[in-house]
């Protein structure tokens, strides 16, 4: 199909899709795997796509865990008819595409396609310092994934490239801000770390040797923005101090900044609050979710998960603090905030 004809058909499908799905009941949330490769770097991505389906088959297990509640969905089901908005989602440091599967699944049930790449070098199963060093590629991972899926016959004609958002947790928050146009400023960051080199973001970038060579410095400070984004949503982001304040001030799309009211992991003063202070006031919405901790943006822990981690991986048990019923309640609050924002920005059609 030629480009003009495809665009005509897509536009028609969008109009028809709005009419057909605006008042529809929740979809059956489906999930599939995808692969994508960077053209200009030796970097292959693997991840998951959550999407709306009309499957009536029982959900099947996607991933089991001794710590996290099982994740299930309609595996590889056919996507529902229509054209849907897209949310690209970025996991945190040493996380993976399962961390926000709870959120992706709920978005898919509401008629949204969610793209979740695993960022090489900073995943829970691939801690490669040399790949992690290429921090600038994290934002590009989102664009590369989206480009690939726009050619994927399963999804290409169902993705609306005019209604695209990005959300990311922790280091994923850094990632989506870079995708929105925030630029890394090495001098600014080094100055901020001078008095507190043990700060988590300072320690991580030094551990990975980020920006230690001239070539890396140039790439690190390059523009990694994706103009298709209509809004971004950092979830208790880490890495605000890496950004040049003037680049934050130039971001011209709405930003929903969700911070952790419990402030159990990251200092809100130098992270979410500092980010908000540098963004355009009329384009930013900031909520510190009451009593939410950093890990409430991740999945729900199983009963006994806290004790298991405390015994097997001392220190990691923090991820399961208030990690069951209280976390489910936080998920409801977080989801409502995100959906309200997506509707307000036009990514999701108003009902």
Coordinates of C-alpha atoms in Angstrom, one line a residue:
X1 CA 0.0 0.0 0.0
X2 CA 1.5 3.4 -0.9
X3 CA 2.0 6.0 1.7
X4 CA -0.8 8.3 0.7
X5 CA -3.3 5.5 0.4
X6 CA -2.2 4.1 3.8
X7 CA -2.6 7.5 5.4
X8 CA -6.1 8.0 3.9
X9 CA -7.1 4.5 5.2
X10 CA -5.6 5.2 8.6
X11 CA -7.5 8.5 8.9
X12 CA -10.7 6.9 8.0
X13 CA -10.1 4.1 10.4
X14 CA -9.4 6.6 13.2
X15 CA -12.8 8.3 12.6
X16 CA -14.6 5.0 12.4
X17 CA -12.6 3.7 15.4
X18 CA -13.7 6.6 17.5
X19 CA -17.3 5.9 16.6
X20 CA -17.1 2.2 17.2
X21 CA -15.1 2.2 20.5
X22 CA -15.9 5.4 22.3
X23 CA -18.7 3.8 24.4
X24 CA -17.4 0.2 24.2
X25 CA -17.0 -1.9 27.3
X26 CA -13.5 -2.8 28.5
X27 CA -11.4 -4.8 26.1
X28 CA -9.7 -8.1 26.9
X29 CA -6.1 -7.1 27.6
X30 CA -3.7 -9.0 25.3
X31 CA 0.1 -9.2 25.2
X32 CA 2.7 -10.2 22.7
X33 CA 6.5 -10.1 22.4
X34 CA 8.4 -8.0 19.9
X35 CA 11.9 -7.4 18.7
X36 CA 13.5 -4.3 17.3
X37 CA 17.1 -3.3 16.4
X38 CA 18.8 0.1 16.2
X39 CA 20.1 1.0 12.8
X40 CA 23.0 3.0 14.0
X41 CA 24.1 1.0 17.1
X42 CA 24.7 -2.6 17.9
X43 CA 21.6 -2.8 20.1
X44 CA 18.8 -5.3 19.8
X45 CA 15.6 -4.7 21.8
X46 CA 13.2 -7.3 23.2
X47 CA 10.0 -6.3 24.9
X48 CA 6.2 -6.6 25.3
X49 CA 3.2 -5.0 23.7
X50 CA 0.0 -4.9 25.6
X51 CA -3.1 -4.1 23.4
X52 CA -6.9 -4.3 23.4
X53 CA -8.5 -7.5 22.0
X54 CA -11.9 -9.1 21.9
X55 CA -10.6 -12.5 23.0
X56 CA -13.1 -14.7 25.0
X57 CA -10.5 -17.3 25.9
X58 CA -9.2 -17.5 29.5
X59 CA -6.1 -15.5 30.4
X60 CA -2.9 -17.4 30.5
X61 CA 0.2 -16.9 32.6
X62 CA 2.8 -14.5 31.1
X63 CA 5.2 -14.5 34.0
X64 CA 5.4 -16.1 37.4
X65 CA 7.5 -15.0 40.3
X66 CA 8.3 -16.0 43.9
X67 CA 8.1 -12.3 44.9
X68 CA 5.6 -10.7 42.5
X69 CA 2.0 -11.6 41.8
X70 CA 1.7 -13.6 38.6
X71 CA 1.0 -11.7 35.5
X72 CA -1.5 -13.0 33.0
X73 CA -3.1 -11.9 29.8
X74 CA -4.6 -13.0 26.5
X75 CA -1.3 -14.2 25.0
X76 CA -0.9 -13.4 21.3
X77 CA -4.6 -12.8 20.8
X78 CA -5.7 -10.9 17.7
X79 CA -5.9 -7.2 18.3
X80 CA -9.4 -5.7 18.3
X81 CA -10.7 -3.8 15.3
X82 CA -9.9 -0.1 15.3
X83 CA -7.1 2.4 15.7
X84 CA -5.8 3.1 19.2
X85 CA -3.6 5.5 21.0
X86 CA -0.1 4.5 22.1
X87 CA 1.8 4.7 25.3
X88 CA 5.5 3.9 25.3
X89 CA 6.7 2.8 28.7
X90 CA 10.2 2.7 30.2
X91 CA 11.3 0.6 33.2
X92 CA 13.7 1.7 35.9
X93 CA 17.3 0.9 36.7
X94 CA 17.7 -2.9 36.8
X95 CA 14.0 -3.4 36.1
X96 CA 12.3 -4.9 33.1
X97 CA 9.1 -4.8 31.1
X98 CA 7.2 -6.7 33.8
X99 CA 7.6 -4.0 36.4
X100 CA 4.8 -1.8 35.0
X101 CA 2.8 -4.7 33.4
X102 CA 0.0 -4.0 35.9
X103 CA -0.3 -0.5 34.4
X104 CA 0.1 -1.7 30.8
X105 CA -2.6 -4.3 31.2
X106 CA -5.1 -1.8 32.6
X107 CA -4.4 0.6 29.8
X108 CA -4.9 -2.1 27.2
X109 CA -8.2 -3.0 28.8
X110 CA -9.2 0.7 28.2
X111 CA -8.2 0.6 24.5
X112 CA -4.6 1.7 24.5
X113 CA -1.6 0.0 23.0
X114 CA 1.4 0.0 25.4
X115 CA 5.0 -0.6 24.2
X116 CA 7.4 -1.8 26.8
X117 CA 11.1 -2.3 25.7
X118 CA 13.7 -3.9 27.9
X119 CA 16.6 -1.4 27.9
X120 CA 19.8 -3.3 27.3
X121 CA 22.4 -3.1 30.1
X122 CA 20.0 -1.8 32.7
X123 CA 17.6 -4.8 33.1
X124 CA 17.2 -7.1 36.0
X125 CA 18.5 -9.9 33.8
X126 CA 21.1 -8.0 31.8
X127 CA 23.3 -5.8 33.9
X128 CA 26.0 -4.9 31.4
X129 CA 27.9 -1.8 32.4
X130 CA 29.1 -1.2 28.8
X131 CA 25.6 -1.1 27.5
X132 CA 24.4 0.9 30.5
X133 CA 27.1 3.4 29.7
X134 CA 25.2 4.3 26.6
X135 CA 22.5 6.0 28.6
X136 CA 21.6 8.3 25.7
X137 CA 20.2 5.2 23.8
X138 CA 17.4 4.6 26.4
X139 CA 15.2 7.4 24.9
X140 CA 16.0 6.2 21.4
X141 CA 14.9 2.7 22.5
X142 CA 11.4 4.0 22.7
X143 CA 11.5 5.6 19.2
X144 CA 13.1 2.5 17.7
X145 CA 10.4 0.2 19.2
X146 CA 7.6 2.4 18.0
X147 CA 9.1 2.6 14.5
X148 CA 9.4 -1.2 14.4
X149 CA 5.8 -1.8 15.5
X150 CA 4.6 0.6 12.9
X151 CA 5.8 -1.9 10.3
X152 CA 4.6 -5.0 12.3
X153 CA 1.6 -6.5 10.5
X154 CA 0.0 -7.4 13.8
X155 CA -0.2 -3.7 14.9
X156 CA 0.8 -1.3 12.1
X157 CA -2.7 -0.4 11.0
X158 CA -4.0 -0.2 14.6
X159 CA -1.6 2.4 16.0
X160 CA -2.4 6.1 15.9
X161 CA 0.9 8.0 15.4
X162 CA -0.9 11.2 16.3
X163 CA -1.8 10.1 19.8
X164 CA 1.4 9.0 21.4
X165 CA 2.5 9.4 25.1
X166 CA 5.4 8.0 27.1
X167 CA 5.5 7.1 30.8
X168 CA 8.5 5.9 32.7
X169 CA 9.4 4.9 36.3
X170 CA 12.6 6.0 38.1
X171 CA 15.4 5.9 35.5
X172 CA 12.5 5.4 33.1
X173 CA 11.4 8.9 34.1
X174 CA 14.7 10.2 33.0
X175 CA 14.2 8.3 29.8
X176 CA 10.8 9.8 28.9
X177 CA 12.0 13.3 29.8
X178 CA 14.9 12.9 27.4
X179 CA 12.4 11.7 24.7
X180 CA 10.5 14.9 25.4
X181 CA 13.6 17.0 24.7
X182 CA 15.5 17.3 28.0
X183 CA 19.2 17.4 27.2
X184 CA 22.0 16.0 29.4
X185 CA 24.4 18.6 30.8
X186 CA 27.6 17.0 32.0
X187 CA 29.0 20.2 33.6
X188 CA 25.7 20.9 35.5
X189 CA 25.5 17.3 36.6
X190 CA 29.1 17.1 37.8
X191 CA 28.6 20.2 39.8
X192 CA 25.5 18.8 41.5
X193 CA 27.4 15.6 42.4
X194 CA 30.5 17.4 43.8
X195 CA 29.1 17.6 47.3
X196 CA 27.3 14.3 47.3
X197 CA 29.0 11.7 45.1
X198 CA 27.1 8.9 46.9
X199 CA 23.8 10.2 45.7
X200 CA 22.1 7.3 43.8
X201 CA 22.1 9.0 40.4
X202 CA 25.7 10.2 40.8
X203 CA 26.9 6.7 42.0
X204 CA 25.1 4.9 39.1
X205 CA 26.5 7.1 36.3
X206 CA 30.0 6.8 37.8
X207 CA 29.7 3.0 38.1
X208 CA 28.7 2.8 34.4
X209 CA 31.5 5.3 33.4
X210 CA 28.8 7.4 31.6
X211 CA 30.4 10.3 29.6
X212 CA 34.0 9.4 30.3
X213 CA 35.2 9.6 26.6
X214 CA 34.9 12.5 24.2
X215 CA 32.7 10.4 21.8
X216 CA 30.4 9.4 24.7
X217 CA 30.2 13.0 25.9
X218 CA 29.0 14.1 22.5
X219 CA 26.4 11.4 22.2
X220 CA 25.3 11.8 25.8
X221 CA 24.5 15.5 25.3
X222 CA 22.8 15.0 21.9
X223 CA 19.1 15.5 21.2
X224 CA 17.1 12.3 21.7
X225 CA 13.6 13.8 21.4
X226 CA 10.8 12.2 19.5
X227 CA 8.4 14.8 18.0
X228 CA 5.5 12.3 17.9
X229 CA 5.1 12.6 21.7
X230 CA 2.0 14.6 22.8
X231 CA 2.8 14.2 26.5
X232 CA 5.1 12.4 28.9
X233 CA 4.5 11.1 32.4
X234 CA 7.6 10.5 34.7
X235 CA 6.7 8.3 37.6
X236 CA 8.9 9.2 40.6
X237 CA 11.8 9.9 38.3
X238 CA 15.5 9.7 39.1
X239 CA 18.0 11.8 37.2
X240 CA 16.6 15.4 37.1
X241 CA 20.0 16.8 38.0
X242 CA 21.5 15.4 34.8
X243 CA 19.4 17.8 32.7
X244 CA 20.3 21.3 31.5
X245 CA 17.6 23.5 33.1
X246 CA 17.2 25.5 29.9
X247 CA 16.4 22.3 28.0
X248 CA 13.6 21.5 30.5
X249 CA 12.2 25.0 30.1
X250 CA 11.9 24.6 26.4
X251 CA 9.8 21.4 26.5
X252 CA 6.5 22.4 24.9
X253 CA 4.3 19.4 25.6
X254 CA 2.2 18.7 28.8
X255 CA 4.0 16.8 31.5
X256 CA 2.4 14.9 34.4
X257 CA 4.9 14.5 37.2
X258 CA 3.9 11.9 39.8
X259 CA 6.1 11.7 42.8
X260 CA 6.2 9.5 45.9
X261 CA 4.5 11.2 48.9
X262 CA 6.3 8.8 51.3
X263 CA 9.7 9.8 49.8
X264 CA 11.3 6.5 50.8
X265 CA 13.9 6.2 48.0
X266 CA 14.4 9.4 46.1
X267 CA 14.7 13.0 47.4
X268 CA 11.8 14.8 45.9
X269 CA 13.5 18.1 46.4
X270 CA 16.2 17.3 43.8
X271 CA 14.1 15.0 41.7
X272 CA 10.4 15.6 40.9
X273 CA 10.1 19.0 42.6
X274 CA 13.2 20.2 40.9
X275 CA 11.9 19.0 37.6
X276 CA 8.6 20.8 38.0
X277 CA 10.4 24.0 39.0
X278 CA 12.2 24.0 35.6
X279 CA 9.3 23.1 33.4
X280 CA 6.8 25.6 31.9
X281 CA 4.2 26.3 34.6
X282 CA 1.3 26.1 32.2
X283 CA 2.3 22.7 30.9
X284 CA 3.1 20.8 34.1
X285 CA 0.8 19.0 36.5
X286 CA 2.5 17.8 39.7
X287 CA 1.1 15.3 42.2
X288 CA 3.0 13.7 45.1
X289 CA 0.8 10.6 45.6
X290 CA -0.1 10.6 49.3
X291 CA 1.7 7.8 51.2
X292 CA 3.0 6.3 48.0
X293 CA 6.6 4.9 48.0
X294 CA 9.0 4.6 45.1
X295 CA 8.1 1.0 44.5
X296 CA 4.3 1.5 44.5
X297 CA 4.7 2.2 40.8
X298 CA 5.8 -1.4 40.4
X299 CA 3.8 -4.6 40.8
X300 CA 2.0 -6.2 43.7
X301 CA 4.1 -8.5 46.0
X302 CA 2.9 -12.0 47.0
X303 CA 2.3 -12.8 50.6
X304 CA 5.7 -13.6 52.1
X305 CA 7.6 -11.7 49.4
X306 CA 9.0 -9.3 51.8
X307 CA 10.3 -12.0 54.1
X308 CA 11.8 -14.0 51.2
X309 CA 13.7 -11.0 49.9
X310 CA 14.9 -10.0 53.4
X311 CA 16.3 -13.6 53.8
X312 CA 17.7 -14.1 50.3
X313 CA 18.6 -10.5 49.1
X314 CA 18.9 -8.4 52.3
X315 CA 18.1 -4.8 51.5
X316 CA 15.9 -5.6 48.5
X317 CA 12.9 -6.2 50.7
X318 CA 12.1 -2.5 50.5
X319 CA 10.4 -3.2 47.2
X320 CA 7.6 -5.0 49.1
X321 CA 7.0 -2.5 51.8
X322 CA 3.2 -1.9 51.8
X323 CA 3.3 -4.1 48.7
X324 CA 0.0 -5.9 48.8
X325 CA -3.5 -4.4 49.6
X326 CA -2.1 -0.9 50.2
X327 CA -0.2 -1.0 46.8
X328 CA -3.4 -2.1 45.0
X329 CA -5.1 1.0 46.4
X330 CA -2.1 3.1 45.2
X331 CA -2.4 1.5 41.7
X332 CA -6.0 2.7 41.5
X333 CA -5.0 6.3 42.4
X334 CA -2.0 6.3 40.0
X335 CA -4.1 4.8 37.2
X336 CA -6.9 7.4 37.6
X337 CA -4.4 10.3 37.6
X338 CA -2.8 8.9 34.4
X339 CA -6.1 8.3 32.6
X340 CA -7.4 11.8 33.5
X341 CA -4.2 13.3 32.1
X342 CA -4.3 11.2 28.9
X343 CA -7.9 12.4 28.3
X344 CA -7.1 16.0 29.1
X345 CA -4.2 16.0 26.6
X346 CA -6.2 14.3 23.8
X347 CA -4.2 11.1 23.7
X348 CA -7.3 9.2 24.9
X349 CA -10.7 10.3 23.5
X350 CA -13.1 11.8 26.0
X351 CA -16.1 9.6 26.7

